[in-house]
XYZ file of N, CA, C and O in Angstrom:
532
model
N 147.416 86.101 137.026
C 147.355 85.334 135.833
C 145.898 85.065 135.490
O 145.101 84.719 136.338
N 145.546 85.245 134.220
C 144.197 84.953 133.784
C 144.043 83.468 133.531
O 144.976 82.802 133.100
N 142.863 82.959 133.780
C 142.593 81.548 133.608
C 141.642 81.364 132.435
O 140.578 81.985 132.403
N 142.011 80.523 131.429
C 141.061 80.281 130.340
C 139.844 79.522 130.849
O 139.964 78.669 131.719
N 138.679 79.868 130.315
C 137.447 79.206 130.712
C 136.648 78.865 129.462
O 136.481 79.694 128.593
N 136.154 77.638 129.396
C 135.361 77.192 128.243
C 133.945 77.730 128.355
O 133.318 77.659 129.405
N 133.459 78.271 127.231
C 132.081 78.715 127.149
C 131.233 77.580 126.579
O 131.755 76.585 126.076
N 129.932 77.724 126.624
C 129.014 76.681 126.165
C 129.220 76.329 124.695
O 129.041 75.186 124.290
N 129.630 77.311 123.876
C 129.820 77.045 122.449
C 131.178 76.423 122.134
O 131.527 76.218 120.980
N 131.984 76.117 123.153
C 133.289 75.487 122.960
C 134.448 76.453 122.863
O 135.601 76.059 122.963
N 134.165 77.742 122.679
C 135.251 78.727 122.634
C 135.723 79.013 124.054
O 135.095 78.597 125.030
N 136.834 79.699 124.170
C 137.352 80.019 125.499
C 137.329 81.519 125.715
O 137.351 82.313 124.780
N 137.266 81.891 126.958
C 137.349 83.283 127.368
C 138.301 83.363 128.553
O 138.593 82.354 129.183
N 138.811 84.511 128.830
C 139.724 84.676 129.959
C 138.968 85.259 131.147
O 138.171 86.174 130.993
N 139.233 84.706 132.329
C 138.617 85.224 133.543
C 139.695 85.860 134.402
O 140.859 85.473 134.354
N 139.298 86.819 135.169
C 140.223 87.516 136.050
C 140.396 86.720 137.337
O 139.426 86.232 137.899
N 141.634 86.610 137.813
C 141.882 85.903 139.061
C 141.453 86.764 140.246
O 141.267 87.974 140.123
N 141.313 86.137 141.380
C 140.955 86.846 142.601
C 142.000 87.907 142.923
O 141.663 89.022 143.323
N 143.276 87.578 142.747
C 144.348 88.547 143.027
C 144.239 89.750 142.106
O 144.371 90.891 142.551
N 143.985 89.513 140.832
C 143.855 90.630 139.892
C 142.662 91.509 140.260
O 142.762 92.736 140.219
N 141.550 90.890 140.630
C 140.367 91.658 141.029
C 140.661 92.468 142.289
O 140.279 93.634 142.390
N 141.356 91.856 143.244
C 141.725 92.560 144.479
C 142.664 93.716 144.222
O 142.507 94.803 144.790
N 143.652 93.488 143.366
C 144.594 94.566 143.021
C 143.881 95.719 142.333
O 144.168 96.886 142.588
N 142.933 95.397 141.445
C 142.173 96.435 140.751
C 141.314 97.230 141.734
O 141.237 98.466 141.656
N 140.689 96.540 142.677
C 139.871 97.214 143.692
C 140.744 98.116 144.559
O 140.362 99.251 144.876
N 141.917 97.628 144.927
C 142.832 98.428 145.739
C 143.279 99.673 144.975
O 143.371 100.765 145.541
N 143.550 99.512 143.684
C 143.937 100.660 142.857
C 142.819 101.684 142.747
O 143.054 102.892 142.821
N 141.584 101.212 142.595
C 140.436 102.118 142.525
C 140.245 102.850 143.850
O 139.971 104.055 143.874
N 140.397 102.132 144.959
C 140.272 102.749 146.278
C 141.358 103.797 146.490
O 141.088 104.893 146.993
N 142.579 103.460 146.098
C 143.691 104.401 146.235
C 143.420 105.676 145.448
O 143.581 106.784 145.963
N 142.993 105.529 144.197
C 142.695 106.706 143.369
C 141.585 107.547 143.995
O 141.660 108.780 144.015
N 140.570 106.882 144.539
C 139.464 107.595 145.189
C 139.960 108.402 146.392
O 139.620 109.578 146.540
N 140.760 107.765 147.242
C 141.260 108.449 148.439
C 142.212 109.585 148.084
O 142.178 110.648 148.700
N 143.064 109.374 147.091
C 143.964 110.446 146.655
C 143.161 111.615 146.095
O 143.519 112.771 146.302
N 142.066 111.308 145.417
C 141.179 112.357 144.917
C 140.521 113.155 146.025
O 140.094 114.288 145.819
N 140.462 112.567 147.218
C 139.903 113.240 148.396
C 140.980 113.947 149.219
O 140.712 114.429 150.311
N 142.228 113.942 148.710
C 143.296 114.679 149.369
C 144.222 113.870 150.254
O 145.146 114.426 150.852
N 144.022 112.565 150.371
C 144.919 111.741 151.182
C 146.173 111.407 150.389
O 146.142 111.333 149.159
N 147.273 111.207 151.112
C 148.557 110.891 150.489
C 148.970 109.479 150.897
O 148.937 109.125 152.077
N 149.384 108.683 149.905
C 149.821 107.308 150.168
C 151.183 107.304 150.846
O 152.115 107.947 150.383
N 151.285 106.556 151.945
C 152.564 106.341 152.623
C 153.106 104.954 152.318
O 154.282 104.784 152.040
N 152.240 103.937 152.404
C 152.657 102.546 152.200
C 151.481 101.755 151.646
O 150.345 101.963 152.051
N 151.802 100.823 150.761
C 150.782 99.934 150.207
C 151.143 98.503 150.602
O 152.295 98.102 150.522
N 150.162 97.742 151.059
C 150.340 96.339 151.453
C 151.415 96.162 152.527
O 152.322 95.352 152.377
N 151.279 96.889 153.617
C 152.213 96.762 154.739
C 151.924 95.458 155.467
O 150.790 95.187 155.875
N 152.948 94.642 155.615
C 152.808 93.349 156.305
C 153.755 93.286 157.489
O 154.890 93.728 157.405
N 153.274 92.657 158.550
C 154.156 92.404 159.676
C 155.024 91.202 159.322
O 154.610 90.343 158.548
N 156.221 91.130 159.889
C 157.078 89.980 159.586
C 156.548 88.710 160.255
O 155.856 88.768 161.262
N 156.870 87.584 159.660
C 156.514 86.294 160.256
C 155.096 85.877 159.949
O 154.305 86.626 159.390
N 154.800 84.660 160.339
C 153.463 84.116 160.117
C 152.511 84.591 161.201
O 152.901 84.887 162.305
N 151.260 84.637 160.857
C 150.241 84.972 161.842
C 150.111 86.448 162.125
O 149.391 86.847 163.027
N 150.808 87.271 161.364
C 150.727 88.711 161.567
C 149.529 89.292 160.864
O 148.508 88.642 160.684
N 149.683 90.500 160.435
C 148.585 91.169 159.759
C 149.073 91.938 158.562
O 150.277 92.055 158.322
N 148.121 92.461 157.822
C 148.425 93.269 156.648
C 147.491 94.454 156.604
O 146.326 94.353 156.979
N 148.021 95.576 156.144
C 147.221 96.770 155.925
C 147.312 97.085 154.441
O 148.412 97.238 153.897
N 146.157 97.180 153.791
C 146.147 97.420 152.351
C 146.783 98.766 151.999
O 147.657 98.832 151.141
N 146.341 99.829 152.656
C 146.848 101.173 152.380
C 147.083 101.916 153.694
O 146.227 101.893 154.581
N 148.235 102.547 153.803
C 148.502 103.458 154.915
C 148.594 104.833 154.284
O 149.435 105.071 153.414
N 147.712 105.738 154.737
C 147.618 107.051 154.118
C 147.651 108.136 155.181
O 147.466 107.861 156.359
N 147.892 109.356 154.725
C 147.888 110.499 155.647
C 146.942 111.556 155.106
O 146.986 111.902 153.933
N 146.081 112.041 155.996
C 145.186 113.135 155.645
C 145.966 114.449 155.685
O 146.993 114.532 156.368
N 145.483 115.475 154.994
C 146.184 116.767 155.015
C 146.393 117.305 156.432
O 147.405 117.940 156.712
N 145.485 117.022 157.366
C 145.625 117.484 158.747
C 146.608 116.676 159.575
O 146.879 117.010 160.725
N 147.152 115.590 159.014
C 148.159 114.798 159.711
C 147.686 113.458 160.244
O 148.505 112.647 160.678
N 146.389 113.196 160.235
C 145.889 111.917 160.736
C 146.381 110.778 159.855
O 146.307 110.845 158.634
N 146.883 109.740 160.495
C 147.322 108.530 159.804
C 146.095 107.634 159.636
O 145.371 107.391 160.598
N 145.866 107.169 158.416
C 144.671 106.386 158.129
C 145.081 105.006 157.630
O 145.781 104.887 156.623
N 144.669 103.987 158.378
C 144.903 102.593 157.986
C 143.649 102.133 157.255
O 142.554 102.164 157.816
N 143.822 101.713 155.997
C 142.673 101.424 155.145
C 142.623 99.952 154.758
O 143.602 99.398 154.255
N 141.480 99.343 154.993
C 141.191 97.997 154.520
C 140.296 98.127 153.295
O 139.253 98.790 153.344
N 140.710 97.525 152.192
C 139.931 97.573 150.953
C 139.247 96.228 150.774
O 139.892 95.182 150.848
N 137.944 96.264 150.543
C 137.174 95.035 150.339
C 136.402 95.157 149.039
O 135.797 96.196 148.765
N 136.424 94.084 148.268
C 135.743 94.064 146.982
C 134.790 92.881 146.947
O 135.135 91.793 147.391
N 133.590 93.122 146.460
C 132.603 92.067 146.318
C 131.862 92.264 145.004
O 131.647 93.399 144.566
N 131.444 91.161 144.406
C 130.712 91.214 143.145
C 129.251 91.581 143.345
O 128.575 91.980 142.410
N 128.756 91.454 144.580
C 127.371 91.831 144.855
C 127.284 92.368 146.281
O 128.202 92.224 147.073
N 126.146 92.941 146.579
C 125.915 93.488 147.915
C 125.193 92.499 148.832
O 124.769 92.851 149.926
N 125.083 91.259 148.404
C 124.447 90.230 149.218
C 125.196 90.053 150.543
O 126.397 90.280 150.623
N 124.478 89.656 151.558
C 125.048 89.367 152.889
C 125.747 90.574 153.498
O 126.750 90.444 154.185
N 125.255 91.775 153.219
C 125.807 92.978 153.827
C 126.872 93.666 153.005
O 127.334 94.730 153.361
N 127.295 93.069 151.918
C 128.267 93.711 151.039
C 129.691 93.611 151.542
O 130.000 92.916 152.508
N 130.555 94.327 150.858
C 131.991 94.242 151.117
C 132.368 94.720 152.515
O 133.164 94.085 153.209
N 131.814 95.839 152.943
C 132.188 96.393 154.252
C 131.847 95.439 155.386
O 132.592 95.323 156.361
N 130.744 94.715 155.257
C 130.327 93.784 156.305
C 131.254 92.580 156.402
O 131.227 91.853 157.396
N 132.092 92.389 155.400
C 132.994 91.231 155.417
C 134.250 91.465 156.256
O 135.074 90.565 156.387
N 134.394 92.647 156.827
C 135.543 92.919 157.694
C 135.176 92.433 159.097
O 134.627 93.171 159.908
N 135.495 91.180 159.350
C 135.120 90.537 160.609
C 135.925 91.091 161.790
O 136.939 91.770 161.617
N 135.458 90.735 162.983
C 136.182 91.118 164.204
C 137.610 90.556 164.161
O 138.567 91.234 164.525
N 137.752 89.318 163.696
C 139.076 88.700 163.590
C 139.967 89.495 162.628
O 141.123 89.756 162.919
N 139.417 89.894 161.492
C 140.181 90.675 160.513
C 140.564 92.030 161.110
O 141.690 92.502 160.933
N 139.658 92.641 161.830
C 139.968 93.918 162.483
C 141.143 93.771 163.445
O 142.042 94.617 163.484
N 141.166 92.695 164.230
C 142.262 92.459 165.191
C 143.597 92.347 164.455
O 144.617 92.848 164.928
N 143.615 91.674 163.320
C 144.851 91.516 162.543
C 145.323 92.858 161.977
O 146.517 93.145 161.944
N 144.386 93.675 161.541
C 144.732 95.006 161.029
C 145.280 95.867 162.160
O 146.288 96.570 161.999
N 144.647 95.811 163.302
C 145.107 96.584 164.466
C 146.500 96.129 164.881
O 147.371 96.949 165.192
N 146.742 94.823 164.875
C 148.067 94.290 165.196
C 149.115 94.873 164.246
O 150.182 95.330 164.669
N 148.816 94.864 162.952
C 149.751 95.397 161.955
C 149.935 96.898 162.126
O 151.052 97.419 161.987
N 148.873 97.608 162.465
C 148.970 99.054 162.678
C 149.878 99.367 163.865
O 150.708 100.281 163.799
N 149.737 98.613 164.936
C 150.613 98.826 166.103
C 152.068 98.573 165.735
O 152.966 99.298 166.165
N 152.305 97.552 164.931
C 153.659 97.260 164.467
C 154.191 98.420 163.623
O 155.330 98.850 163.787
N 153.361 98.953 162.747
C 153.742 100.088 161.902
C 154.080 101.308 162.775
O 155.082 101.985 162.553
N 153.244 101.564 163.773
C 153.424 102.744 164.626
C 154.684 102.661 165.487
O 155.256 103.698 165.835
N 155.127 101.447 165.824
C 156.345 101.294 166.636
C 157.568 101.870 165.932
O 158.533 102.241 166.581
N 157.522 101.949 164.615
C 158.665 102.457 163.850
C 158.731 103.981 163.828
O 159.726 104.549 163.403
N 157.678 104.645 164.244
C 157.614 106.105 164.170
C 158.137 106.740 165.456
O 157.924 106.211 166.537
N 158.795 107.891 165.353
C 159.316 108.550 166.555
C 158.216 109.027 167.502
O 158.399 109.043 168.708
N 157.080 109.432 166.975
C 155.935 109.768 167.822
C 154.656 109.371 167.109
O 154.600 109.345 165.888
N 153.654 109.025 167.888
C 152.418 108.493 167.325
C 151.476 109.630 166.936
O 151.059 110.410 167.787
N 151.102 109.707 165.662
C 150.131 110.720 165.230
C 148.708 110.246 165.526
O 148.499 109.073 165.858
N 147.724 111.120 165.372
C 146.340 110.649 165.462
C 146.114 109.602 164.369
O 146.658 109.722 163.269
N 145.335 108.560 164.684
C 145.129 107.447 163.744
C 143.650 107.125 163.617
O 142.866 107.409 164.520
N 143.343 106.465 162.500
C 141.973 106.042 162.260
C 141.987 104.793 161.379
O 142.894 104.596 160.575
N 140.960 103.949 161.528
C 140.800 102.754 160.710
C 139.583 102.937 159.801
O 138.465 103.092 160.290
N 139.836 102.934 158.508
C 138.776 103.108 157.523
C 138.621 101.837 156.697
O 139.550 101.030 156.604
N 137.466 101.692 156.088
C 137.208 100.615 155.141
C 136.708 101.249 153.851
O 135.851 102.141 153.887
N 137.265 100.806 152.735
C 136.762 101.218 151.430
C 136.194 99.972 150.771
O 136.902 98.978 150.598
N 134.903 100.033 150.445
C 134.268 98.904 149.775
C 134.083 99.243 148.300
O 133.666 100.338 147.950
N 134.446 98.276 147.482
C 134.316 98.409 146.032
C 133.309 97.358 145.585
O 133.565 96.158 145.723
N 132.164 97.831 145.104
C 131.068 96.946 144.730
C 130.427 97.461 143.452
O 130.697 98.585 143.040
N 129.555 96.648 142.871
C 128.806 97.166 141.715
C 128.093 98.455 142.130
O 127.502 98.527 143.197
N 128.216 99.451 141.336
C 127.576 100.723 141.672
C 128.531 101.730 142.273
O 128.173 102.889 142.445
N 129.742 101.318 142.631
C 130.690 102.322 143.085
C 131.519 101.969 144.294
O 131.558 100.834 144.749
N 132.152 103.015 144.790
C 133.078 102.912 145.924
C 132.447 103.621 147.111
O 131.902 104.721 146.975
N 132.531 102.982 148.275
C 132.038 103.598 149.504
C 133.186 103.672 150.497
O 133.845 102.670 150.779
N 133.427 104.857 151.030
C 134.510 105.094 151.983
C 133.891 105.254 153.371
O 133.152 106.197 153.624
N 134.196 104.336 154.254
C 133.677 104.356 155.620
C 134.786 104.840 156.558
O 135.687 104.078 156.905
N 134.727 106.096 156.927
C 135.709 106.666 157.847
C 135.416 106.164 159.260
O 134.271 106.108 159.687
N 136.491 105.810 159.990
C 136.316 105.368 161.366
C 135.447 104.128 161.451
O 134.611 104.004 162.331
N 135.654 103.179 160.552
C 134.826 101.977 160.475
C 134.934 101.118 161.734
O 133.978 100.445 162.104
N 136.089 101.140 162.380
C 136.277 100.434 163.645
C 137.406 101.105 164.397
O 138.098 101.950 163.856
N 137.557 100.753 165.671
C 138.643 101.351 166.451
C 139.457 100.270 167.140
O 139.100 99.100 167.127
N 140.546 100.692 167.746
C 141.509 99.746 168.319
C 141.167 99.336 169.751
O 141.937 98.600 170.362
N 140.054 99.756 170.275
C 139.730 99.406 171.662
C 139.180 98.008 171.795
O 138.810 97.354 170.890
């Protein structure tokens, strides 16, 4: 939902919510990865219950590797930018969700954890941004 905001001259303008900005960044990341040949399997995979984790995009490379993707969006590159905002705690939650996702499969394919950062100036795809060890 857009939120009206008063400008200095008294008129109003609409601002984009954080959710809308996040959804747009996720859509841009998805289009970028699909353009690189990856196929979407699941979007916004969540583990059941509280305290679990979420994976923004679960994709498969043409060679069969399963790719768990965290999408991060920032308005500036200050403080290391979007990719630097994937903390150790956030990585643990993504890994937890990935393990839950993999339990449903009959056999475990090769896997990787990537981060796609969406910032002013473009999209950056970091393959193998972190691992499950």
